[in-house]
Coordinates of C-alpha atoms in Angstrom, one line a residue:
Chain A
M1291 CA 0.0 0.0 0.0
N1292 CA 1.5 3.3 -1.0
R1293 CA 1.4 6.6 0.8
A1294 CA -1.5 7.9 -1.3
D1295 CA -3.6 4.8 -0.5
R1296 CA -2.9 5.3 3.2
A1297 CA -3.8 8.9 3.1
G1298 CA -7.0 8.0 1.2
L1299 CA -8.0 5.5 3.9
F1300 CA -7.2 8.0 6.7
A1301 CA -9.4 10.6 4.9
L1302 CA -12.2 8.0 4.5
G1303 CA -12.1 7.2 8.2
G1304 CA -12.0 10.8 9.1
A1305 CA -15.0 11.6 6.9
A1306 CA -17.0 8.7 8.3
F1307 CA -16.2 9.8 11.9
A1308 CA -17.1 13.4 11.2
L1309 CA -20.4 12.4 9.5
R1310 CA -21.4 10.2 12.4
L1311 CA -20.5 12.8 15.0
A1312 CA -22.6 15.3 13.1
T1313 CA -25.7 13.1 13.7
L1314 CA -25.2 12.0 17.3
I1315 CA -28.3 11.3 19.2
R1316 CA -28.9 12.4 22.8
Y1317 CA -31.6 10.2 24.2
D1318 CA -32.0 6.6 25.2
E1319 CA -33.8 5.0 22.3
D1320 CA -35.0 1.8 23.9
I1321 CA -34.4 -0.3 27.0
D1322 CA -31.1 -1.8 25.7
A1323 CA -29.7 1.7 25.0
L1324 CA -30.8 2.9 28.5
R1325 CA -29.0 0.0 30.1
F1326 CA -25.8 0.8 28.2
A1327 CA -26.1 4.4 29.3
L1328 CA -26.6 3.3 32.9
A1329 CA -23.6 1.0 32.6
V1330 CA -21.4 4.0 31.6
D1331 CA -22.4 5.7 34.9
R1332 CA -22.0 2.5 36.9
F1333 CA -21.3 -1.0 35.6
D1334 CA -23.4 -3.4 37.7
V1335 CA -24.2 -6.9 36.5
A1336 CA -26.9 -7.5 39.2
A1337 CA -28.8 -4.3 38.2
L1338 CA -28.6 -5.2 34.5
R1339 CA -26.4 -2.2 33.8
P1340 CA -26.1 -3.4 31.1
H1341 CA -28.0 -6.6 30.3
A1342 CA -26.2 -9.9 29.6
P1343 CA -23.8 -10.7 28.2
F1344 CA -22.6 -7.4 29.5
Y1345 CA -20.5 -6.2 26.5
P1346 CA -17.5 -5.2 28.6
V1347 CA -15.3 -4.0 25.7
Y1348 CA -18.1 -1.8 24.3
V1349 CA -18.9 -0.4 27.7
A1350 CA -15.2 0.1 28.6
S1351 CA -14.7 2.1 25.4
A1352 CA -17.6 4.4 26.2
K1353 CA -16.3 4.7 29.8
V1354 CA -12.9 5.9 28.4
V1355 CA -14.7 8.7 26.5
A1356 CA -16.9 9.5 29.5
A1357 CA -13.7 9.8 31.6
L1358 CA -12.7 12.6 29.3
G1359 CA -15.8 14.6 30.3
A1360 CA -18.5 13.4 27.9
S1361 CA -22.0 12.7 29.2
R1362 CA -23.1 9.1 29.1
D1363 CA -25.1 9.3 25.9
V1364 CA -22.5 11.4 24.2
A1365 CA -19.8 9.0 25.3
L1366 CA -21.7 6.0 23.8
G1367 CA -22.3 8.1 20.7
I1368 CA -18.6 9.0 20.2
A1369 CA -17.6 5.4 20.8
G1370 CA -20.2 4.3 18.2
A1371 CA -18.9 6.9 15.7
A1372 CA -15.3 5.7 16.2
F1373 CA -16.3 2.0 15.7
G1374 CA -18.4 3.1 12.7
A1375 CA -15.5 4.9 11.1
A1376 CA -13.3 1.8 11.8
L1377 CA -15.9 -0.4 10.2
V1378 CA -15.9 1.8 7.0
V1379 CA -12.1 1.6 6.8
A1380 CA -12.1 -2.2 7.5
T1381 CA -14.7 -2.7 4.7
A1382 CA -12.5 -0.9 2.3
L1383 CA -9.5 -2.9 3.3
L1384 CA -11.4 -6.1 3.1
A1385 CA -12.4 -5.2 -0.5
R1386 CA -8.8 -4.5 -1.3
E1387 CA -7.8 -8.0 -0.4
V1388 CA -10.8 -9.7 -2.0
V1389 CA -11.5 -7.5 -5.1
G1390 CA -8.4 -5.4 -5.7
R1391 CA -7.3 -1.8 -5.5
R1392 CA -10.3 -0.3 -7.4
G1393 CA -12.6 -2.3 -5.1
T1394 CA -11.2 -0.4 -2.2
H1395 CA -12.6 2.9 -3.5
V1396 CA -16.0 1.5 -4.4
A1397 CA -16.4 -0.4 -1.1
G1398 CA -15.1 2.5 1.0
A1399 CA -17.6 5.0 -0.7
L1400 CA -20.5 2.5 -0.3
A1401 CA -19.6 1.8 3.3
L1402 CA -19.4 5.5 4.1
A1403 CA -22.9 6.1 2.6
S1404 CA -24.6 2.9 3.6
P1405 CA -27.8 3.8 5.6
M1406 CA -27.5 0.9 7.9
L1407 CA -23.8 1.4 8.7
W1408 CA -24.5 5.1 9.3
L1409 CA -27.6 4.7 11.5
L1410 CA -26.1 1.9 13.6
S1411 CA -23.0 4.0 14.2
N1412 CA -25.4 6.6 15.9
K1413 CA -27.4 4.1 17.9
L1414 CA -26.3 3.6 21.5
T1415 CA -25.9 -0.1 21.1
S1416 CA -23.0 -2.5 20.6
D1417 CA -23.9 -3.7 17.1
I1418 CA -21.5 -1.4 15.3
A1419 CA -18.6 -2.4 17.6
G1420 CA -19.2 -6.1 17.0
A1421 CA -19.3 -5.5 13.2
A1422 CA -16.1 -3.5 13.3
F1423 CA -14.2 -6.3 15.0
V1424 CA -15.6 -8.9 12.7
T1425 CA -14.8 -7.0 9.5
T1426 CA -11.3 -6.2 10.8
A1427 CA -10.7 -9.9 11.5
L1428 CA -12.0 -10.9 8.1
W1429 CA -9.7 -8.4 6.5
L1430 CA -6.7 -9.9 8.3
A1431 CA -7.7 -13.4 7.4
A1432 CA -8.3 -12.4 3.7
R1433 CA -4.9 -10.7 3.6
A1434 CA -3.3 -13.9 5.0
R1435 CA -5.0 -15.9 2.2
R1436 CA -3.8 -13.5 -0.5
L1437 CA -0.3 -13.5 0.8
E1438 CA -0.3 -17.3 1.0
A1439 CA -1.5 -17.4 -2.6
E1440 CA 1.4 -15.1 -3.5
A1441 CA 3.8 -17.5 -1.7
A1442 CA 4.7 -15.0 1.0
S1443 CA 6.7 -16.1 4.0
P1444 CA 4.8 -18.5 6.2
P1445 CA 5.5 -16.5 9.4
A1446 CA 3.9 -13.4 7.9
V1447 CA 0.8 -15.4 7.0
H1448 CA 0.8 -17.0 10.5
R1449 CA 1.0 -13.6 12.2
L1450 CA -1.9 -12.2 10.3
R1451 CA -4.1 -15.2 11.2
T1452 CA -3.1 -14.9 14.9
A1453 CA -4.0 -11.2 14.8
A1454 CA -7.4 -12.1 13.2
L1455 CA -8.3 -14.5 15.9
I1456 CA -7.2 -12.3 18.8
T1457 CA -9.3 -9.5 17.2
L1458 CA -12.3 -11.8 17.1
G1459 CA -11.6 -12.8 20.8
V1460 CA -11.6 -9.2 21.8
G1461 CA -14.7 -8.6 19.6
L1462 CA -16.7 -11.2 21.6
G1463 CA -16.4 -8.8 24.5
A1464 CA -18.0 -6.1 22.4
R1465 CA -20.8 -8.3 21.1
L1466 CA -21.0 -12.0 21.9
S1467 CA -23.4 -12.8 19.1
I1468 CA -20.6 -12.6 16.6
F1469 CA -19.4 -16.0 17.9
P1470 CA -20.3 -17.9 14.6
F1471 CA -17.6 -15.8 12.8
A1472 CA -15.1 -16.6 15.6
L1473 CA -15.8 -20.4 15.5
A1474 CA -15.8 -20.5 11.7
C1475 CA -12.5 -18.7 11.5
V1476 CA -10.9 -20.9 14.1
F1477 CA -11.9 -24.1 12.3
V1478 CA -11.2 -22.8 8.8
I1479 CA -7.8 -21.5 9.7
A1480 CA -6.9 -24.6 11.7
R1481 CA -8.0 -26.8 8.8
A1482 CA -5.7 -24.8 6.4
E1483 CA -2.8 -25.2 8.8
G1484 CA -3.5 -29.0 9.2
G1485 CA -4.7 -31.0 12.1
S1486 CA -5.8 -31.0 15.7
R1487 CA -2.6 -29.4 17.0
A1488 CA -3.3 -26.3 14.9
L1489 CA -6.8 -26.3 16.2
V1490 CA -5.6 -26.2 19.8
A1491 CA -3.2 -23.4 18.9
R1492 CA -5.9 -21.4 17.2
V1493 CA -8.4 -21.9 20.0
R1494 CA -5.6 -20.5 22.3
D1495 CA -5.2 -17.4 20.1
L1496 CA -9.0 -16.7 20.2
S1497 CA -8.8 -17.2 24.0
V1498 CA -6.1 -14.6 24.3
G1499 CA -8.6 -12.0 23.0
V1500 CA -11.3 -13.4 25.3
V1501 CA -9.1 -13.4 28.4
S1502 CA -8.4 -9.7 27.7
W1503 CA -12.0 -8.8 28.8
L1504 CA -13.0 -11.8 30.8
V1505 CA -10.4 -11.2 33.6
P1506 CA -11.4 -7.6 34.1
L1507 CA -15.0 -8.6 34.0
V1508 CA -14.4 -11.2 36.8
I1509 CA -12.5 -8.6 38.8
A1510 CA -15.3 -6.1 38.4
T1511 CA -18.0 -8.4 39.6
S1512 CA -18.7 -11.7 41.5
P1513 CA -18.1 -14.7 39.2
A1514 CA -21.0 -16.6 40.8
L1515 CA -23.4 -13.6 40.3
L1516 CA -22.1 -13.3 36.7
V1517 CA -22.9 -17.0 36.0
R1518 CA -26.4 -16.8 37.6
V1519 CA -27.4 -13.6 35.9
T1520 CA -26.1 -14.9 32.6
I1521 CA -28.1 -18.1 32.9
A1522 CA -31.3 -16.3 33.9
Q1523 CA -30.9 -13.8 31.0
A1524 CA -30.0 -16.5 28.5
E1525 CA -33.0 -18.6 29.5
G1526 CA -35.2 -15.5 29.1
H1527 CA -33.6 -14.5 25.7
F1528 CA -34.2 -17.9 24.2
T1529 CA -37.6 -18.8 25.6
R1530 CA -39.4 -15.6 26.5
W1531 CA -38.4 -12.3 24.9
G1532 CA -35.4 -12.6 22.6
G1533 CA -37.2 -13.0 19.3
T1534 CA -35.6 -16.4 18.8
A1535 CA -37.2 -19.2 16.7
I1536 CA -38.8 -20.3 20.0
T1537 CA -40.5 -16.9 20.9
V1538 CA -41.2 -15.8 17.3
S1539 CA -41.8 -19.2 15.8
S1540 CA -43.7 -18.3 12.6
P1541 CA -41.3 -19.1 9.7
I1542 CA -43.2 -16.6 7.5
D1543 CA -42.6 -13.8 10.0
R1544 CA -38.9 -14.8 10.3
L1545 CA -38.4 -15.1 6.5
Y1546 CA -40.2 -11.8 5.8
G1547 CA -38.0 -10.2 8.5
L1548 CA -34.9 -11.6 6.8
A1549 CA -36.0 -10.5 3.3
W1550 CA -37.1 -7.0 4.3
G1551 CA -34.1 -6.6 6.7
A1552 CA -31.5 -7.7 4.2
W1553 CA -32.9 -5.9 1.2
A1554 CA -34.6 -2.7 2.4
S1555 CA -32.7 -2.1 5.6
G1556 CA -29.3 -3.7 5.0
L1557 CA -28.8 -2.8 1.4
G1558 CA -31.1 0.3 1.3
G1559 CA -33.2 -1.4 -1.5
A1560 CA -36.5 0.0 -2.8
W1561 CA -39.7 -0.9 -0.8
P1562 CA -43.2 0.5 -1.0
D1563 CA -43.0 2.5 2.3
A1564 CA -39.3 3.5 1.9
S1565 CA -38.0 6.7 0.4
A1566 CA -39.1 7.2 -3.3
L1567 CA -35.4 7.9 -4.1
R1568 CA -34.7 4.3 -3.6
W1569 CA -36.6 3.4 -6.8
L1570 CA -34.0 5.4 -8.7
G1571 CA -31.2 3.3 -7.1
L1572 CA -33.1 0.0 -7.7
P1573 CA -31.6 -0.9 -11.2
L1574 CA -28.2 0.2 -10.0
L1575 CA -28.3 -2.1 -6.9
I1576 CA -29.6 -5.0 -9.0
A1577 CA -26.9 -4.5 -11.6
L1578 CA -24.1 -4.5 -9.0
L1579 CA -25.6 -7.4 -7.1
F1580 CA -26.1 -9.5 -10.2
A1581 CA -22.6 -8.8 -11.5
G1582 CA -21.0 -9.5 -8.1
F1583 CA -22.9 -12.7 -7.3
R1584 CA -21.8 -14.2 -10.6
D1585 CA -18.3 -14.3 -9.1
V1586 CA -19.3 -15.2 -5.6
K1587 CA -18.3 -18.9 -5.8
R1588 CA -14.8 -18.0 -6.7
L1589 CA -14.6 -15.5 -3.9
A1590 CA -15.9 -18.1 -1.5
R1591 CA -13.3 -20.6 -2.5
A1592 CA -10.5 -18.1 -2.3
H1593 CA -11.7 -16.7 1.1
P1594 CA -13.4 -19.5 3.1
E1595 CA -13.3 -17.6 6.4
L1596 CA -15.6 -15.0 4.7
A1597 CA -18.0 -17.5 3.2
I1598 CA -18.3 -20.0 6.1
G1599 CA -18.3 -17.3 8.7
S1600 CA -21.2 -15.5 6.9
L1601 CA -23.2 -18.7 6.5
A1602 CA -22.7 -19.7 10.1
Y1603 CA -23.7 -16.2 11.3
L1604 CA -26.8 -16.2 9.0
A1605 CA -27.8 -19.6 10.4
W1606 CA -27.4 -18.3 14.0
V1607 CA -29.4 -15.1 13.3
L1608 CA -32.2 -17.2 11.7
V1609 CA -32.6 -19.3 14.8
G1610 CA -31.2 -17.4 17.7
Q1611 CA -31.9 -13.7 17.1
N1612 CA -34.9 -11.4 16.6
I1613 CA -34.8 -11.3 12.8
A1614 CA -38.5 -10.7 12.6
S1615 CA -38.4 -7.1 13.9
K1616 CA -34.7 -6.2 14.3
P1617 CA -32.8 -6.1 11.0
R1618 CA -29.8 -4.7 12.9
H1619 CA -28.8 -8.3 13.6
L1620 CA -27.8 -8.6 10.0
L1621 CA -25.2 -5.8 10.3
P1622 CA -22.1 -8.0 10.3
L1623 CA -23.2 -9.3 6.9
V1624 CA -23.6 -5.8 5.3
P1625 CA -19.8 -5.1 4.8
I1626 CA -19.5 -8.4 3.1
A1627 CA -22.4 -7.6 0.9
I1628 CA -20.7 -4.3 0.1
V1629 CA -17.6 -6.2 -1.0
V1630 CA -19.8 -8.3 -3.3
L1631 CA -21.2 -5.0 -4.7
A1632 CA -17.6 -3.7 -5.2
R1633 CA -16.8 -6.9 -7.1
G1634 CA -19.8 -6.3 -9.2
S1635 CA -18.7 -2.8 -10.0
E1636 CA -15.2 -4.1 -10.8
R1637 CA -16.7 -6.7 -13.3
L1638 CA -18.8 -4.1 -15.0
T1639 CA -16.0 -1.6 -15.4
L1640 CA -13.9 -4.3 -17.0
R1641 CA -16.5 -4.3 -19.7
S1642 CA -16.6 -0.5 -20.0
K1643 CA -15.1 2.2 -17.9
G1644 CA -18.4 4.1 -18.2
F1645 CA -20.0 1.6 -15.9
A1646 CA -18.1 3.2 -13.0
V1647 CA -21.0 5.6 -12.8
V1648 CA -23.3 2.8 -11.5
A1649 CA -21.4 2.6 -8.2
L1650 CA -21.1 6.4 -8.0
A1651 CA -24.8 6.9 -8.5
L1652 CA -25.7 4.2 -6.0
T1653 CA -23.3 5.8 -3.5
S1654 CA -25.1 9.1 -4.0
Q1655 CA -28.5 7.6 -3.5
W1656 CA -27.5 5.8 -0.4
F1657 CA -25.8 9.0 1.0
F1658 CA -28.9 11.1 0.6
D1659 CA -31.1 8.4 2.0
A1660 CA -28.8 7.8 5.0
A1661 CA -28.3 11.5 5.7
E1662 CA -32.1 12.0 5.9
L1663 CA -32.6 8.9 8.1
A1664 CA -29.8 10.0 10.4
R1665 CA -31.2 13.5 10.7
A1666 CA -34.7 12.1 11.6
H1667 CA -33.0 9.7 14.0
Q1668 CA -31.9 12.7 16.1
E1669 CA -35.5 13.2 17.2
P1670 CA -36.5 11.1 20.2
S1671 CA -37.8 7.6 19.4
P1672 CA -41.5 6.9 20.1
A1673 CA -40.5 5.2 23.4
A1674 CA -38.1 8.0 24.4
A1675 CA -40.8 10.6 23.5
I1676 CA -43.4 8.8 25.7
V1677 CA -41.0 8.8 28.6
L1678 CA -40.3 12.5 28.1
H1679 CA -44.0 13.2 27.9
L1680 CA -44.6 11.4 31.2
G1681 CA -41.7 13.1 32.8
A1682 CA -43.0 16.5 31.7
S1683 CA -46.5 15.9 32.9
S1684 CA -47.6 18.6 35.3
G1685 CA -51.0 17.2 36.1
P1686 CA -51.9 14.4 38.6
I1687 CA -49.3 11.6 38.8
P1688 CA -50.0 9.3 35.9
S1689 CA -50.6 5.6 36.4
V1690 CA -49.0 3.6 33.5
I1691 CA -49.4 0.0 32.6
T1692 CA -46.6 -1.3 30.4
A1693 CA -45.1 -4.5 29.2
D1694 CA -41.6 -3.5 28.2
L1695 CA -41.0 0.1 29.2
A1696 CA -41.0 -0.1 33.0
R1697 CA -37.3 0.5 33.4
M1698 CA -37.3 3.4 30.9
I1699 CA -40.3 5.1 32.7
E1700 CA -38.8 4.5 36.1
E1701 CA -35.5 6.2 35.1
G1702 CA -37.0 9.0 33.0
A1703 CA -40.3 9.8 34.7
P1704 CA -39.7 8.6 38.3
L1705 CA -42.9 10.2 39.6
A1706 CA -45.1 8.1 37.4
R1707 CA -46.8 5.1 39.0
V1708 CA -45.7 2.1 36.8
V1709 CA -47.4 -1.4 36.7
E1710 CA -45.7 -4.1 34.6
A1711 CA -48.2 -6.3 32.8
R1712 CA -46.8 -8.9 30.5
S1713 CA -50.0 -10.5 29.3
S1714 CA -53.6 -9.6 28.5
D1715 CA -54.8 -11.2 31.7
E1716 CA -52.4 -9.1 33.8
V1717 CA -53.5 -5.9 32.0
L1718 CA -57.2 -6.7 32.6
A1719 CA -56.6 -7.7 36.2
T1720 CA -54.8 -4.4 36.9
L1721 CA -57.7 -2.4 35.4
D1722 CA -60.4 -4.5 37.2
A1723 CA -58.6 -4.0 40.5
D1724 CA -59.3 -0.2 40.3
P1725 CA -62.4 0.4 38.1
A1726 CA -62.6 4.1 39.1
R1727 CA -59.1 5.0 38.0
A1728 CA -58.0 6.3 34.6
W1729 CA -55.0 4.6 33.2
L1730 CA -52.3 5.1 30.6
V1731 CA -51.1 2.0 28.7
T1732 CA -48.1 1.7 26.4
S1733 CA -49.4 0.1 23.2
E1734 CA -46.9 -2.8 23.2
A1735 CA -48.9 -4.1 26.2
L1736 CA -52.2 -4.1 24.2
T1737 CA -53.5 -6.5 21.7
K1738 CA -56.7 -6.1 19.7
E1739 CA -58.3 -8.7 21.9
T1740 CA -57.3 -6.9 25.1
R1741 CA -58.7 -3.6 23.7
A1742 CA -62.0 -5.3 22.9
A1743 CA -62.1 -6.8 26.4
I1744 CA -61.4 -3.3 28.0
E1745 CA -64.2 -1.7 25.9
A1746 CA -66.6 -4.5 26.9
R1747 CA -66.0 -3.5 30.5
G1748 CA -67.4 0.0 29.8
R1749 CA -64.1 1.8 29.5
T1750 CA -63.1 4.0 26.6
V1751 CA -59.8 3.5 24.8
S1752 CA -58.1 6.3 22.9
V1753 CA -54.6 7.4 21.8
A1754 CA -53.2 9.9 24.3
F1755 CA -49.7 10.5 22.9
S1756 CA -48.0 9.2 19.8
T1757 CA -45.0 10.3 17.7
P1758 CA -44.6 7.5 15.2
R1759 CA -41.5 7.5 12.9
S1760 CA -40.1 5.6 9.9
R1761 CA -39.4 1.9 10.6
Y1762 CA -36.3 2.4 8.5
I1763 CA -34.8 4.3 11.5
D1764 CA -35.7 1.6 13.9
A1765 CA -38.0 -1.3 13.0
L1766 CA -39.0 -2.1 16.6
W1767 CA -41.5 0.2 18.4
S1768 CA -41.7 2.6 15.4
D1769 CA -45.4 3.0 16.1
L1770 CA -45.4 2.8 19.8
A1771 CA -48.2 5.0 21.4
L1772 CA -49.4 5.9 24.9
V1773 CA -53.1 4.9 25.2
S1774 CA -55.6 6.4 27.6
I1775 CA -58.1 4.2 29.3
S1776 CA -61.0 6.0 31.0
P1777 CA -62.5 4.9 34.3
K1778 CA -65.3 2.4 34.1
R1779 CA -68.6 4.2 33.3
P1780 CA -71.0 3.9 36.3
K1781 CA -74.2 2.1 35.6
G1782 CA -76.9 4.8 35.9
P1783 CA -80.3 4.2 37.5
A1784 CA -82.8 2.7 35.3
A1785 CA -84.8 5.4 33.5
R1786 CA -88.3 5.8 34.7
T1787 CA -91.1 5.9 32.3
P1788 CA -93.1 9.1 32.9
R1789 CA -96.7 8.5 33.7
Chain B
M431 CA 14.4 -19.7 20.7
S432 CA 12.9 -17.9 17.7
A433 CA 10.7 -14.9 18.2
S434 CA 7.6 -16.6 16.8
R435 CA 8.0 -19.5 19.3
L436 CA 8.5 -17.1 22.2
W437 CA 5.4 -15.2 21.1
A438 CA 3.5 -18.5 21.0
R439 CA 4.6 -19.3 24.5
V440 CA 3.6 -15.8 25.7
R441 CA 0.1 -16.4 24.3
T442 CA -0.2 -19.8 26.0
A443 CA 0.9 -18.3 29.3
V444 CA -1.6 -15.4 29.0
V445 CA -4.4 -17.8 28.4
L446 CA -3.4 -20.2 31.1
A447 CA -2.9 -17.4 33.6
G448 CA -6.2 -15.7 32.6
L449 CA -8.3 -18.8 32.8
G450 CA -6.6 -19.9 35.9
F451 CA -7.4 -16.6 37.6
V452 CA -11.0 -16.9 36.5
G453 CA -11.3 -20.4 37.7
V454 CA -9.8 -19.7 41.1
A455 CA -11.9 -16.5 41.5
A456 CA -15.0 -18.5 40.7
C457 CA -14.1 -21.3 43.2
L458 CA -13.4 -18.8 45.9
D459 CA -16.7 -17.0 45.1
Y460 CA -18.8 -20.1 45.2
A461 CA -17.0 -21.4 48.3
G462 CA -17.3 -18.1 50.2
E463 CA -20.9 -17.3 49.3
D464 CA -22.6 -16.0 52.4
Y465 CA -25.2 -13.4 51.7
G466 CA -26.0 -13.0 55.3
Q467 CA -22.9 -10.9 55.7
G468 CA -23.3 -7.2 55.3
C469 CA -27.0 -7.2 55.2
P470 CA -28.9 -4.3 56.8
D471 CA -30.0 -4.9 60.4
D472 CA -33.6 -3.8 59.9
A473 CA -36.1 -4.4 57.2
T474 CA -35.8 -1.0 55.8
A475 CA -35.3 -1.0 52.1
V476 CA -31.9 0.0 50.9
S477 CA -31.6 1.6 47.5
D478 CA -28.2 2.2 46.0
A479 CA -29.0 4.9 43.4
G480 CA -31.7 6.4 41.2
A481 CA -34.6 4.1 40.4
D482 CA -32.7 0.8 41.1
A483 CA -34.8 -1.7 42.9
A484 CA -34.6 -1.6 46.6
V485 CA -33.2 -4.5 48.5
S486 CA -34.8 -5.4 51.8
A487 CA -33.1 -7.2 54.6
S488 CA -35.0 -10.4 54.0
E489 CA -34.1 -10.4 50.3
C490 CA -30.5 -9.7 51.3
D491 CA -30.4 -12.7 53.6
A492 CA -31.7 -14.9 50.9
G493 CA -29.0 -13.8 48.5
P494 CA -29.3 -11.3 45.7
S495 CA -32.3 -11.7 43.4
I496 CA -31.5 -12.2 39.8
P497 CA -33.2 -9.6 37.8
V498 CA -34.9 -10.8 34.7
G499 CA -35.5 -7.8 32.5
T500 CA -36.6 -8.1 29.0
G501 CA -34.4 -6.7 26.2
S502 CA -36.2 -4.7 23.7
G503 CA -36.9 -7.8 21.7
S504 CA -40.3 -8.8 22.9
G505 CA -42.0 -8.0 19.6
A506 CA -43.1 -5.1 17.5
A507 CA -45.5 -2.6 19.1
T508 CA -48.8 -2.2 17.5
P509 CA -51.1 0.5 18.7
P510 CA -54.8 -0.3 18.8

């Protein structure tokens, strides 16, 4: 890599960092973001600050920024912007190894402008950190493959693979759900190096990265408590609330979530309720994808860490993550898709240099789309707006029934009286216990059946507060509302018929 | 000894030391578990900060409760 290339990558990272900083958000978007913010103030496993698996590397990085004087939300935002910029540079570097020098430019530009990469850099969650670690590790592994193919010295190749696995080990501390990439890379690299001894050595290298955050985590908290909270949270994630194949079992919902998430959210593809600008980019995206996928078998053979890691991660997301309503779980696959698009651009420009305009036009369309979404993202989410609304209420202390927002309301509107109700029966029982009281209910706690049952009890249901926003900013809770439920109407005396 | 071999041994030592530390810490923690120590004398709730759940003396004696909070993954919200 010459000096101009290095300067170009530095400028790319700087531009990405500046753009992400320009659209920082200053509110806790959902319960996960709130817990990360609380963890920056005080890391406490027992109080779920944050939730399992505790993300020590991500929280530590935000704590470093907070120690320099930033507020907790700004600290998380700056950490996210830095990881987001690193991800853009890592995507360009990965494309350089897989596609070539021209691919670096195309992939860098697309990664800079990608709506999903931009938005998730601004969210106060660990997704972008995990993706940055994965993409950096895949770049190192791909570089090792290329050097090996060029008959470079074995120690140089060995060192790159060691660095890739240590990076993945550290990355597990930022986001544990990237583990399929880590396992795939360990096995693929060990297989390339031959035998069980190599496997033991490569598991050790991954463990070096894991130990770097596991030891501080054990020092910071009680190991027994760590184990108990992790088991309780894991059980809940898989069987009650995590959006896994057990809790959202409809294959149609999961496949729709995958299709919409990958196409409309991950690749910024056209969809009826998305920005109309996307229809202009549709033929460009299809052209690049089609050209790129024609070469995907060769790329997969040349870079098995990339291919097997992606397939393993996709399988995990399909079964073990909330793919039905959280497309952000597809984030680690987006940089790889961008590399495929860069390969498509490369193939098209080999036919005619004029085709370079395809990638340029798609980058422009993504950029305008992403900038608009990032700007809209700066307004409080529906959940955060409800909490602000309750906190600013100057009337009588509101009584709120909620399924999932209790912690957010307790932190943001501590005067509100909050009752958690996780089922229709619990909602109705709370209302029946005090028929004369007016209630507010957050809409995720209400189903159509529950509403009908409430109205059948002589209560009136109406929307009290709502600030819906585009599901392309955040698919979950995009239409969350605060619903008002009137006291039960008293049964009046029977009307007398006048004589 | 070559530099690469030395580096491999350093990695092995780091992992063994790290996992050894974690193992010993866990054993000591499980062996020394006694949640009666340090509990408040009366049944007054003790709250550490903000809106964190209060811990009563009886809860303290029984050991810390394991909070089971949902992530934000319990499904899409649909207003009526």
